[in-house]
Coordinates of C-alpha atoms and ligand atoms in Angstrom, one line a residue:
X1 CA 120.8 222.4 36.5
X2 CA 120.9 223.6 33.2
X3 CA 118.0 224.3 30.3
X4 CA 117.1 221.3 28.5
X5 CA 119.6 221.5 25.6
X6 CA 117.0 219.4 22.9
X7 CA 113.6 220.7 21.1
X8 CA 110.9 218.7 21.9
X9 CA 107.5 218.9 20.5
X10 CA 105.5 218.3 22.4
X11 CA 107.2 219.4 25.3
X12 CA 107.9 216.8 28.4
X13 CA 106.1 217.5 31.7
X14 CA 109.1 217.1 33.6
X15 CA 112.9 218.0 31.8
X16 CA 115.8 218.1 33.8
X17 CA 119.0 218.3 32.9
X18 CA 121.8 216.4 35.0
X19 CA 125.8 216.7 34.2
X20 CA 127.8 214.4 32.0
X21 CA 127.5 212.6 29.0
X22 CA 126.0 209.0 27.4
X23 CA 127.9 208.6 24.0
X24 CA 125.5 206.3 21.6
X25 CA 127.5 204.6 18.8
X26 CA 126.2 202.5 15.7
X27 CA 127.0 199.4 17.7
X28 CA 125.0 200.5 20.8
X29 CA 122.5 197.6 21.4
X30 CA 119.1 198.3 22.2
X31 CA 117.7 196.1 25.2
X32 CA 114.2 195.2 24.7
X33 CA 111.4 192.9 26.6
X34 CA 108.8 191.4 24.3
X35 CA 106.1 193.8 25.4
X36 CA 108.0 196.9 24.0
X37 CA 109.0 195.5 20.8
X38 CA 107.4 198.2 18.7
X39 CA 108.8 200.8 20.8
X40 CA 112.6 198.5 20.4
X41 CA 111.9 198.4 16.7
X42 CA 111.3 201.8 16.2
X43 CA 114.5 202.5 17.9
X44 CA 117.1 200.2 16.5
X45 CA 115.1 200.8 12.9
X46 CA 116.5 204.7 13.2
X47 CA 119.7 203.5 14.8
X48 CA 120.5 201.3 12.5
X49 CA 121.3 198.8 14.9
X50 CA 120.5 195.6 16.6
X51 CA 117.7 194.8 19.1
X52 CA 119.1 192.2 21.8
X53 CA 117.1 190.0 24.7
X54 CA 120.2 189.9 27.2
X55 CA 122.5 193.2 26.9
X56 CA 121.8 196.3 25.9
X57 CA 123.2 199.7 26.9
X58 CA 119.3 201.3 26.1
X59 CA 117.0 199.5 28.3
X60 CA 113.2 199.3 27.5
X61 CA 111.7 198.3 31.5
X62 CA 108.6 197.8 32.6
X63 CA 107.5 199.9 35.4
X64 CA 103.5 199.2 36.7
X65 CA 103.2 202.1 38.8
X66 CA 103.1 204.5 35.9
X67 CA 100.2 205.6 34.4
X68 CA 98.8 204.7 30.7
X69 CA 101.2 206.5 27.8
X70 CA 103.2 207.5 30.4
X71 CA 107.7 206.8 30.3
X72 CA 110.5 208.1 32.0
X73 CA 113.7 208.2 30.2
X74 CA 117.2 208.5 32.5
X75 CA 120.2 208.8 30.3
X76 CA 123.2 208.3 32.7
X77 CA 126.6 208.3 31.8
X78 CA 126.3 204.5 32.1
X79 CA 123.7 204.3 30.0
X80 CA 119.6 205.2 29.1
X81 CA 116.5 203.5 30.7
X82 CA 113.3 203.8 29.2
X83 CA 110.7 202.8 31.6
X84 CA 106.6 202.8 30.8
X85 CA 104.1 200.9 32.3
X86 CA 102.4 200.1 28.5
X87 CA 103.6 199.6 25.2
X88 CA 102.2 203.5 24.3
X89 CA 104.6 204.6 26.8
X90 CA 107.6 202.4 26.0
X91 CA 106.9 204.2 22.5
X92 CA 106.7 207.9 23.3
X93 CA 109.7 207.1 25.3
X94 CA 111.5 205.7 22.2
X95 CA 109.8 208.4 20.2
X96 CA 111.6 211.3 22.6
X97 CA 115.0 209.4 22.4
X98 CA 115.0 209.2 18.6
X99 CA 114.3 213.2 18.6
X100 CA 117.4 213.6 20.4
X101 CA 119.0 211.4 18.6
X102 CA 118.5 213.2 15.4
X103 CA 119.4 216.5 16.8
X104 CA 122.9 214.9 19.2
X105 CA 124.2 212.7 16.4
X106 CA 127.1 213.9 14.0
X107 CA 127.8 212.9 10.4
X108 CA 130.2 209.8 11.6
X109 CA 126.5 208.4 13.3
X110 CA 128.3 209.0 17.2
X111 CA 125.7 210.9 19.2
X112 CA 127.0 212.2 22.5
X113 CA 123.4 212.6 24.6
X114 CA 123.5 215.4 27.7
X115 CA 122.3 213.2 30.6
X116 CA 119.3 213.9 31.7
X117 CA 115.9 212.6 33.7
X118 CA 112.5 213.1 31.9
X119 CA 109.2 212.0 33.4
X120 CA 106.1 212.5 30.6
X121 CA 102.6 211.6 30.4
X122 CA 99.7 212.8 27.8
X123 CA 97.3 215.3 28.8
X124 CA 94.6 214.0 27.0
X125 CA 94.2 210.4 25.8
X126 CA 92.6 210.7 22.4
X127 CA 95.3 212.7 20.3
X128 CA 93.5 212.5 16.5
X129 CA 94.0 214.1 13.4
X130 CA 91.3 213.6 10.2
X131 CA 92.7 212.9 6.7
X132 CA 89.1 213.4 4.4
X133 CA 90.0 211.1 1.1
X134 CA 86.3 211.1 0.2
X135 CA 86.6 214.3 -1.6
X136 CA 90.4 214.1 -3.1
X137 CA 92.3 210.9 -2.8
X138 CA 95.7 210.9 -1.9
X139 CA 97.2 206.9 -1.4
X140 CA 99.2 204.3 0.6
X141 CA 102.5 206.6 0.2
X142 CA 100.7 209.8 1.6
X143 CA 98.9 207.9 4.5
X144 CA 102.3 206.0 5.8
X145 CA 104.0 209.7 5.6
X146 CA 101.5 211.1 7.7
X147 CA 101.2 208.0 9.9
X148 CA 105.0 208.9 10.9
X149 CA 105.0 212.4 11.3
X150 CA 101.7 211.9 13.6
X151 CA 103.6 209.3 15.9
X152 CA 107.0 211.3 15.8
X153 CA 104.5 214.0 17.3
X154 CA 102.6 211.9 19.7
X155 CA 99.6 211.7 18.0
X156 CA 97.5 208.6 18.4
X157 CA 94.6 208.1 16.7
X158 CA 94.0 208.8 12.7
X159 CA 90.5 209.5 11.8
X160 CA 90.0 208.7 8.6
X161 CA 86.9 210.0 6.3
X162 CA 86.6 207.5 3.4
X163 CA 83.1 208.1 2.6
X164 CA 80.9 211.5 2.1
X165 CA 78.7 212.7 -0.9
X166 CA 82.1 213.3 -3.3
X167 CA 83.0 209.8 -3.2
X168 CA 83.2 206.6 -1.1
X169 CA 86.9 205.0 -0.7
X170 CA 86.7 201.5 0.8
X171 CA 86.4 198.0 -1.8
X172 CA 83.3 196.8 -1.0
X173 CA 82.5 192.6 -2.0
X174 CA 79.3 193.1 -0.3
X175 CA 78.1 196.3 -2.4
X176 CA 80.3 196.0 -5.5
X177 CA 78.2 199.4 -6.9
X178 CA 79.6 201.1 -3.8
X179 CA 82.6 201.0 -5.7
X180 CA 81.9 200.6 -9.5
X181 CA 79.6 203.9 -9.2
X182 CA 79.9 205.9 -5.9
X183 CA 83.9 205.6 -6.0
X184 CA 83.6 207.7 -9.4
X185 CA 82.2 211.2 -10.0
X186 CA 82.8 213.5 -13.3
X187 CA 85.7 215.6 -12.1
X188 CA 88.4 215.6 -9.8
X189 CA 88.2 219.2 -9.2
X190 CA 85.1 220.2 -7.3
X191 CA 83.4 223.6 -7.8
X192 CA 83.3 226.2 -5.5
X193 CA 79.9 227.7 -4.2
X194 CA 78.5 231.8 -4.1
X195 CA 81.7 234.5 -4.1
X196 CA 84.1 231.1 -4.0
X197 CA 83.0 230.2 -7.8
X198 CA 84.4 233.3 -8.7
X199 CA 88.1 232.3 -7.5
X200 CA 90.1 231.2 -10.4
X201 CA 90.8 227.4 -9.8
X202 CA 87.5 226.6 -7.7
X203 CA 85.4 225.7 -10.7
X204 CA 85.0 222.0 -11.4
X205 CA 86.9 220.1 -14.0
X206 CA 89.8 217.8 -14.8
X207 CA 89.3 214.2 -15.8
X208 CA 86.8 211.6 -14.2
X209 CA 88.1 210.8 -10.5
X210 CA 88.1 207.1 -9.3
X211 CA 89.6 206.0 -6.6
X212 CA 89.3 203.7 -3.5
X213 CA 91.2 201.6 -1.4
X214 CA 91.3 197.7 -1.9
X215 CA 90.8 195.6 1.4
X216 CA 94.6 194.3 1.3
X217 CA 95.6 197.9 1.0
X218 CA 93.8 199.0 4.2
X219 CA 95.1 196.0 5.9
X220 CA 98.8 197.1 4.9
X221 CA 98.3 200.7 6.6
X222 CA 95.9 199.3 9.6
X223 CA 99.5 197.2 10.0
X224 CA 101.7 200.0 9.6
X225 CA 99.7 202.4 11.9
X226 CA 99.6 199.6 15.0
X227 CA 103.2 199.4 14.8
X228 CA 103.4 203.6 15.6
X229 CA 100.9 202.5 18.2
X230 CA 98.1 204.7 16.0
X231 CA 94.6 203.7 16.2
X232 CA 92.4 204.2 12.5
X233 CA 89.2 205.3 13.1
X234 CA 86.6 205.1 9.8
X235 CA 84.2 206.8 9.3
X236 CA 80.9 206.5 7.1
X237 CA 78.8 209.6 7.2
X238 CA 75.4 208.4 7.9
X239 CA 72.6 209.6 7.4
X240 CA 73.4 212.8 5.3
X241 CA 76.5 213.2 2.9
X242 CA 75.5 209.8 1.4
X243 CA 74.5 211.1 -2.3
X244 CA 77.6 208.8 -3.8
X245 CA 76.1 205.6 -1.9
X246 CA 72.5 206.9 -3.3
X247 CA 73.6 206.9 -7.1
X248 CA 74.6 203.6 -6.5
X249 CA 71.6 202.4 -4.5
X250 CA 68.8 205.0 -5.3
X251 CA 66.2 202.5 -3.2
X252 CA 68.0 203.6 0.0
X253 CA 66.4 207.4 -0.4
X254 CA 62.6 208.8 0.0
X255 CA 62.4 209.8 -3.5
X256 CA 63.9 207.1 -5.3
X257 CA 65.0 209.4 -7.9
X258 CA 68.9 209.9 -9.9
X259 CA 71.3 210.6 -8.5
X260 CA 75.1 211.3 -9.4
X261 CA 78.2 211.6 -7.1
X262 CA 78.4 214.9 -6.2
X263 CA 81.3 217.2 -7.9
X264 CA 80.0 220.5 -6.1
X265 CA 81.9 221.3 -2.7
X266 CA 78.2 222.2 -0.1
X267 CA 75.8 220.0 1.4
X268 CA 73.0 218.4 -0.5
X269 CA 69.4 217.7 0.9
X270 CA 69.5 214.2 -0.1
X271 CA 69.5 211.8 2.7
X272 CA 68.8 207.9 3.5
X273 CA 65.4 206.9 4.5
X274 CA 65.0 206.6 7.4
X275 CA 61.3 204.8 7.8
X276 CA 62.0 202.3 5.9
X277 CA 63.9 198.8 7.0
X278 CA 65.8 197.9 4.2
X279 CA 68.0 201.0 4.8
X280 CA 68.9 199.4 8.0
X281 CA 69.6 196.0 6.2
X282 CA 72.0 197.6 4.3
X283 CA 73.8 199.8 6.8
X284 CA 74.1 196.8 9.5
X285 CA 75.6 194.6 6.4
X286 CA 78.1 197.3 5.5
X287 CA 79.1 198.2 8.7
X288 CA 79.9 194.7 9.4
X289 CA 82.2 194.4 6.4
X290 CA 84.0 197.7 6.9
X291 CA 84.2 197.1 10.8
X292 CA 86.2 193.9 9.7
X293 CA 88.6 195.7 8.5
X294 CA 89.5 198.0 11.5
X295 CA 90.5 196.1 14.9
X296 CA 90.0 199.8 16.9
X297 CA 87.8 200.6 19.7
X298 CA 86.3 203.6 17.6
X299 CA 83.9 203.8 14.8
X300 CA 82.8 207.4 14.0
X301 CA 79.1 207.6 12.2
X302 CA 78.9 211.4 10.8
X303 CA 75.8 212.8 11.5
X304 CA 76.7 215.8 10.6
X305 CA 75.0 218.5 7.9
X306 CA 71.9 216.6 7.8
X307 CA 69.1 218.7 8.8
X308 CA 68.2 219.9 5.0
X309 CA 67.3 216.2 4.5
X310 CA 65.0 216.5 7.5
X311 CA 62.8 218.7 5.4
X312 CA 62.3 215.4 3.1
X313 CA 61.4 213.0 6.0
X314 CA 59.0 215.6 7.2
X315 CA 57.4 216.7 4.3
X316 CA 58.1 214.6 1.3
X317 CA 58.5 210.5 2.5
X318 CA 55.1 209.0 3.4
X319 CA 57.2 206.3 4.9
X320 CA 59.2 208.2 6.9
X321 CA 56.3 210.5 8.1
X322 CA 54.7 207.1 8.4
X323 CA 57.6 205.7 10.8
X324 CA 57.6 209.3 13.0
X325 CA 53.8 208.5 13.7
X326 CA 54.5 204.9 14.6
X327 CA 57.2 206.3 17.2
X328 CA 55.5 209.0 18.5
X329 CA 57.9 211.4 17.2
X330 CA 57.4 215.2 15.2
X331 CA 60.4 216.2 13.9
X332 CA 63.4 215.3 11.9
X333 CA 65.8 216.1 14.5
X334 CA 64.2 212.6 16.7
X335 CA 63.7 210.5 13.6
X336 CA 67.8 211.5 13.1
X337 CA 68.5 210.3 16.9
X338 CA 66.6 207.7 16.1
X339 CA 68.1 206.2 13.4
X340 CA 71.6 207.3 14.6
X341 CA 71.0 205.5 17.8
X342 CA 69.9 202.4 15.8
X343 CA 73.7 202.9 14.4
X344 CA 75.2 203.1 17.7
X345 CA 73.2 199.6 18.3
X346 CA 74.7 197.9 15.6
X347 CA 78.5 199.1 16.3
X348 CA 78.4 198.3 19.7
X349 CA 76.9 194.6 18.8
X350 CA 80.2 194.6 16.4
X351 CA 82.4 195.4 19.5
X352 CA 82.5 199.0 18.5
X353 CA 81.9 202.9 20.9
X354 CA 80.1 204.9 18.1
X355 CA 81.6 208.6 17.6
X356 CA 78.9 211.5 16.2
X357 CA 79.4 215.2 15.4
X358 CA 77.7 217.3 17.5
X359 CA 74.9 218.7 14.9
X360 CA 74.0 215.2 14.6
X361 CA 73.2 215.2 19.1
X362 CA 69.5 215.9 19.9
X363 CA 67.7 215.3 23.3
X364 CA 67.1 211.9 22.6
X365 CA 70.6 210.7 21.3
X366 CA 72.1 207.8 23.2
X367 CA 74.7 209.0 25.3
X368 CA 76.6 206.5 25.4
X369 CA 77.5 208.2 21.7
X370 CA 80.6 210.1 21.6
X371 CA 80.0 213.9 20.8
X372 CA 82.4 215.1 18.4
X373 CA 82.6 218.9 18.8
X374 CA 83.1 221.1 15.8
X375 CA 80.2 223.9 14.9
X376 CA 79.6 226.5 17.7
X377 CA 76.8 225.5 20.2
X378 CA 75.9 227.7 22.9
X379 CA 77.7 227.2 26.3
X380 CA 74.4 226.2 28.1
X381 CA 73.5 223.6 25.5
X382 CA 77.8 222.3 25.7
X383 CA 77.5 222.3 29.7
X384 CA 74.3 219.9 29.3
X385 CA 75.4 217.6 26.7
X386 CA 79.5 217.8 28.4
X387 CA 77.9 216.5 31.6
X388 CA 75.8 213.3 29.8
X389 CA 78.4 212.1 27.4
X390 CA 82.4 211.9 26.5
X391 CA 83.1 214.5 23.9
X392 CA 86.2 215.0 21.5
X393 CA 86.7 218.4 20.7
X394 CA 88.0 220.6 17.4
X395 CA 86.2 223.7 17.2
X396 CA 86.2 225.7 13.5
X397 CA 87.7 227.4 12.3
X398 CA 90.8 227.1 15.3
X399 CA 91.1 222.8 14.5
X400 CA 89.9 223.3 11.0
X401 CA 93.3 223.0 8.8
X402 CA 91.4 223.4 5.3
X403 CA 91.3 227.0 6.9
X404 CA 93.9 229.1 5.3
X405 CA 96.8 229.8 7.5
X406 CA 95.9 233.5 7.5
X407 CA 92.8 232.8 9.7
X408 CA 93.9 230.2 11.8
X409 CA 97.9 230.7 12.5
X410 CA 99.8 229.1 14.5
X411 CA 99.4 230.7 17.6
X412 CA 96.1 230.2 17.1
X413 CA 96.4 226.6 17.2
X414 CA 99.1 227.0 20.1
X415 CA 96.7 229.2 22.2
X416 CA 93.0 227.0 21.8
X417 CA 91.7 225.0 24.8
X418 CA 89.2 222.5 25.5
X419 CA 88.0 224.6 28.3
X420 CA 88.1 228.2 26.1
X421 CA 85.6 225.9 24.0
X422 CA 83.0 225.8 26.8
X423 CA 84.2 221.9 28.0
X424 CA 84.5 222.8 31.3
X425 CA 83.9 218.9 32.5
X426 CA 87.1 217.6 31.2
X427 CA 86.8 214.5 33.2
X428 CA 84.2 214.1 29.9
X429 CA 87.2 215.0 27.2
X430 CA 88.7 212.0 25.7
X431 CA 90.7 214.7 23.8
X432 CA 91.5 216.6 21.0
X433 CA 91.3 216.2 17.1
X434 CA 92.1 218.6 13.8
X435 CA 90.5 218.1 11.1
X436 CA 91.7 218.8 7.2
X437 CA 88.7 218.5 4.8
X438 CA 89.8 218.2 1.1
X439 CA 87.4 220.0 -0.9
X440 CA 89.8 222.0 -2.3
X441 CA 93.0 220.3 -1.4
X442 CA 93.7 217.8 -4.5
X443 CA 96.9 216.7 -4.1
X444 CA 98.8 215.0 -0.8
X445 CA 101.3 218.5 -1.0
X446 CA 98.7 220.8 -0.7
X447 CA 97.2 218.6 2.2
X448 CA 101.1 219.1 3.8
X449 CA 100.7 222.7 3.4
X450 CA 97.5 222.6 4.8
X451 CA 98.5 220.8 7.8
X452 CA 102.2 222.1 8.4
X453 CA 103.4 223.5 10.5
X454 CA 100.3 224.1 12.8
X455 CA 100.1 220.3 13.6
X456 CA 103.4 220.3 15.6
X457 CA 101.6 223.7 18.1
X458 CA 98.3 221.0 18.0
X459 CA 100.4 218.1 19.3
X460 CA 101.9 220.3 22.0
X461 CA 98.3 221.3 23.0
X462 CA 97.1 217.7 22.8
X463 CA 99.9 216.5 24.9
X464 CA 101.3 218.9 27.2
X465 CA 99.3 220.9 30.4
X466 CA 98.7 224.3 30.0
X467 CA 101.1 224.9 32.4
X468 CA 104.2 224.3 31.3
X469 CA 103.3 225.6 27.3
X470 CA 104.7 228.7 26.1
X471 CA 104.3 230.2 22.9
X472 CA 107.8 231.8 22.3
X473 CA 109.6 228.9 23.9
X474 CA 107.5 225.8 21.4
X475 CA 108.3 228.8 18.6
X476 CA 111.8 228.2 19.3
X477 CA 111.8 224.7 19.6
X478 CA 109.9 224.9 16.0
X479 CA 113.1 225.4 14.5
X480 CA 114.7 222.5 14.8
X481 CA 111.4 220.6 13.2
X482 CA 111.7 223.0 10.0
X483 CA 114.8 221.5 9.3
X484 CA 113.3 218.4 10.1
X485 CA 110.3 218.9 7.9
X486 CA 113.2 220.2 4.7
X487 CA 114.4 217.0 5.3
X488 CA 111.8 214.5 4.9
X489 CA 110.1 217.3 2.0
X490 CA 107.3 218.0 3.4
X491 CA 105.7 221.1 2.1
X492 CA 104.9 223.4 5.4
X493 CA 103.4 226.7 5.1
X494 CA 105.8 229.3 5.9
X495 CA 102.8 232.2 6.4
X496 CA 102.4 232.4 10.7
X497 CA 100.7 235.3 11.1
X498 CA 97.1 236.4 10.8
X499 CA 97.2 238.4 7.5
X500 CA 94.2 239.3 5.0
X501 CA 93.8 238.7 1.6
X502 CA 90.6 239.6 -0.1
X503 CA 89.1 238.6 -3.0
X504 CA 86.3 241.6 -4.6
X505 CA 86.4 242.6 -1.0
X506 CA 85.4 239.0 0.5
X507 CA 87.4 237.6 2.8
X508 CA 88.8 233.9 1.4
X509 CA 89.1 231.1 4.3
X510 CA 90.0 228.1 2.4
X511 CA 93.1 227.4 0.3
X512 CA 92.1 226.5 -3.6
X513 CA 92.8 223.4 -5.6
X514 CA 96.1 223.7 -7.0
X515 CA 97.3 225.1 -3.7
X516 CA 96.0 228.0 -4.7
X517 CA 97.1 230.1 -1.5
X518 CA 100.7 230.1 -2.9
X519 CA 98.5 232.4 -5.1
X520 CA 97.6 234.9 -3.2
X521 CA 100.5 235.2 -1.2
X522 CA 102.0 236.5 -4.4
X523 CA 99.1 238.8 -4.5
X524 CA 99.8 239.6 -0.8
X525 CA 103.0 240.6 -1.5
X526 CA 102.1 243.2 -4.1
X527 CA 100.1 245.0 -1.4
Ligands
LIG601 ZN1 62.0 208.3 3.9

């Protein structure tokens, strides 16, 4: 038995290599039941060649006794069997053929494959990344890119944040100011708060930004992303980071005052009312159209940076204050799980399971509400809410991509756990998400950069058990995905260690619009 002679990220459970060869040639046929067809067509796509019902010499079979995403792939010298209980599996199966493929195959398209048995399951069942378009808008072209590097890594479930206080994203025929004023703000560039203002290139500016998605255009990528067996996952922020929805509907706040979509990266204190019934009207009529638009399981609600707002219901809205006495409540924090958990009502009567960052989780919140781990809670108050509720975890900075690759390398990335983060309970871990906020990433190559190469040492930690995972070894199956990344031009960082730069003697964690790391690398250098 010899080492498995193909890099593949993220790594099988179970490799081995057997002796002789299986030659594939443009005319091999790819032998397909109806079930598997997206995992077929994915295959014969890159092959070039045919998919056939009767003969085949790759053989998509169904095998019931394996578990869900699960294949095994047997290249014999007569040929290569692809077996999977689901169509997931039938995928990652075609997915892990294709990247030997790529790396077997020579310039006349002959690949002569090392035969070989492989047996491969996930780790973890929700496998996400988060694109944020709310704050810099990146389009169709951008999102299918990423859709096909996240599939060719396993990845399964796109989160995508359309909707925060810099700008909402999705056409809206119920709430036509949703996109005539909250899909617009001043700049495109958004300004930087405190020491960051001070940055060149984190000041606001450029030209007025506006931007959002037209229904048939979501539809196109929702189609795109089921055939890489992807899930979307929206999400509207509610009840904070909804100052764009307020400057188009100002009745939806306590103050009823101006407001302007915000050009400033930070959290406002303005919030929805949440005493008041019509805000409900609106939120159950707009979840209905948006929830329309995305056939998923998933529907994640925010939550997330809103306890400045409390301060309003508390002090400043009669009718909230009015709506805490007629529930028997005192503070902000239960009027927020109260209102959230009236959102988890309404997505679950649309078919939805709500998703909710964990600031956003009091006492009182539902628990049938997925927690979405990000800012640090203590491990006591983690082991309470881990035990009552399914959680999907990316702790900050280690999941946070916007973090500059000199805070968060690679082997960061490679080295972060669920149970390092305190989720001890991971029968209560659906899985694993990274997120990539865009406050100061304006443009899809700087998002690349951002996200590049420490995605492929997240897939591998999403995917594969800790036990077989080894630093040096995924390091040197890296490699072969560099070239792979040259290839299709995608603009990876090439900076994998922990390194310092400072700014007057402050430590800078995000990259800058402009991609303004490349900056300071320069600057590095001269040190
Ligand atoms: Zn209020």
């Amino acid at each position: 038995m010899s080492k498995p002679k193909y890099s593949i990220i993220p790594k099988p459970q179970k490799y081995t290599v057997n002796d002789g060869t299986y030659t594939v040639t443009q005319d091999t046929a790819v032998l397909c039941i109806p079930e598997f067809i997206k995992a077929g067509k994915y295959l014969s796509g890159f092959l070039k060649t045919k998919t056939d019902a009767n003969n085949g010499a790759i053989k998509f079979n169904k095998d019931a006794s394996l578990k869900s995403e699960a294949y095994k792939l047997k290249i014999t010298t007569e040929g290569i069997t692809v077996s999977a209980s689901d169509e997931n599996g039938a995928f990652y199966g075609a997915v892990t053929l294709k990247i030997m493929l790529m790396q077997a195959k020579s310039a006349d398209g002959v690949a002569v494959l090392n035969c070989c048995d492989i047996y491969d399951y996930p780790k973890f069942a929700y496998r996400g990344g988060m694109m944020d378009e709310a704050r810099h808008f990146f389009g169709i072209d951008a999102v299918k890119k990423t859709l096909d590097n996240m599939a060719l890594l396993k990845l399964n479930k796109f989160h995508w944040h359309l909707c925060d206080d810099q700008g909402y994203r999705i056409e809206s025929e119920e709430f036509p100011l949703l996109n005539e004023i909250s899909s617009k703000r001043k700049y495109e560039l958004l300004g930087g708060a405190e020491i960051l203002s001070k940055i060149p290139g984190l000041q606001k500016g450029g030209d007025e930004y506006f931007h959002y998605y037209k229904k048939d255009e979501i539809r196109e990528i929702v189609e795109y992303a089921k055939n890489l067996c992807i899930d979307i996952i929206p999400e509207i922020d509610l009840p904070g980071h909804t100052v764009a929805i307020l400057a188009a509907y100002p009745e939806l706040s306590c103050l009823k005052g101006e407001y302007e979509v915000f050009c400033e990266n930070g959290i406002t204190k303005d919030i929805l009312c949440a005493g008041q019934e019509e805000t409900y009207e609106f939120v159950e009529k707009l979840l209905t159209e948006v929830c329309e638009l995305f056939p998923y399981k998933y529907f994640h609600m925010g939550g997330d940076e809103a306890s400045k707002g409390h301060k309003i219901w508390e002090k400043d809205c009669p009718v909230c204050q009015q709506k805490m006495k007629e529930l028997g409540i005192e503070t902000g924090k239960d009027l927020q799980a109260y209102f959230n958990n009236r959102v988890n009502e309404m997505l679950k009567k649309l078919g939805k399971t709500s998703i909710e960052w964990n600031d956003g989780i009091y006492d009182s919140t539902a628990t049938d509400i997925i927690g979405h781990y990000w800012i640090y809670r203590s491990p006591a108050w983690i082991k309470k809410e881990n035990d009552k509720r399914k959680f999907i975890v990316s702790p900050c900075p280690t999941l946070y991509f916007d973090y500059s690759h000199s805070v968060v390398p690679l082997k960061k990335v490679y080295n972060s756990n669920v149970v390092k983060s305190g989720f001890v309970n991971e029968k209560n871990v659906l899985g694993v998400e990274f997120e990539s906020w865009a406050e100061w990433i304006d443009a899809f190559d700087v998002w690349e950069f951002s996200v590049y190469p420490r995605i492929f040492a997240f897939a591998e930690g999403a995917w594969t058990e800790d036990k077989f995972k080894h630093y040096k070894d995924f390091y040197k199956r890296l490699n072969f995905f560099k070239m792979y990344m040259r290839s299709k031009n995608i603009n990876y960082s090439r900076i994998e260690k922990k390194v310092w730069f400072r700014v007057k003697n402050k430590s800078v964690f995000h990259l800058g619009n402009r991609g303004n790391e490349f900056k300071y690398n320069e600057e590095l250098k001269k040190l």
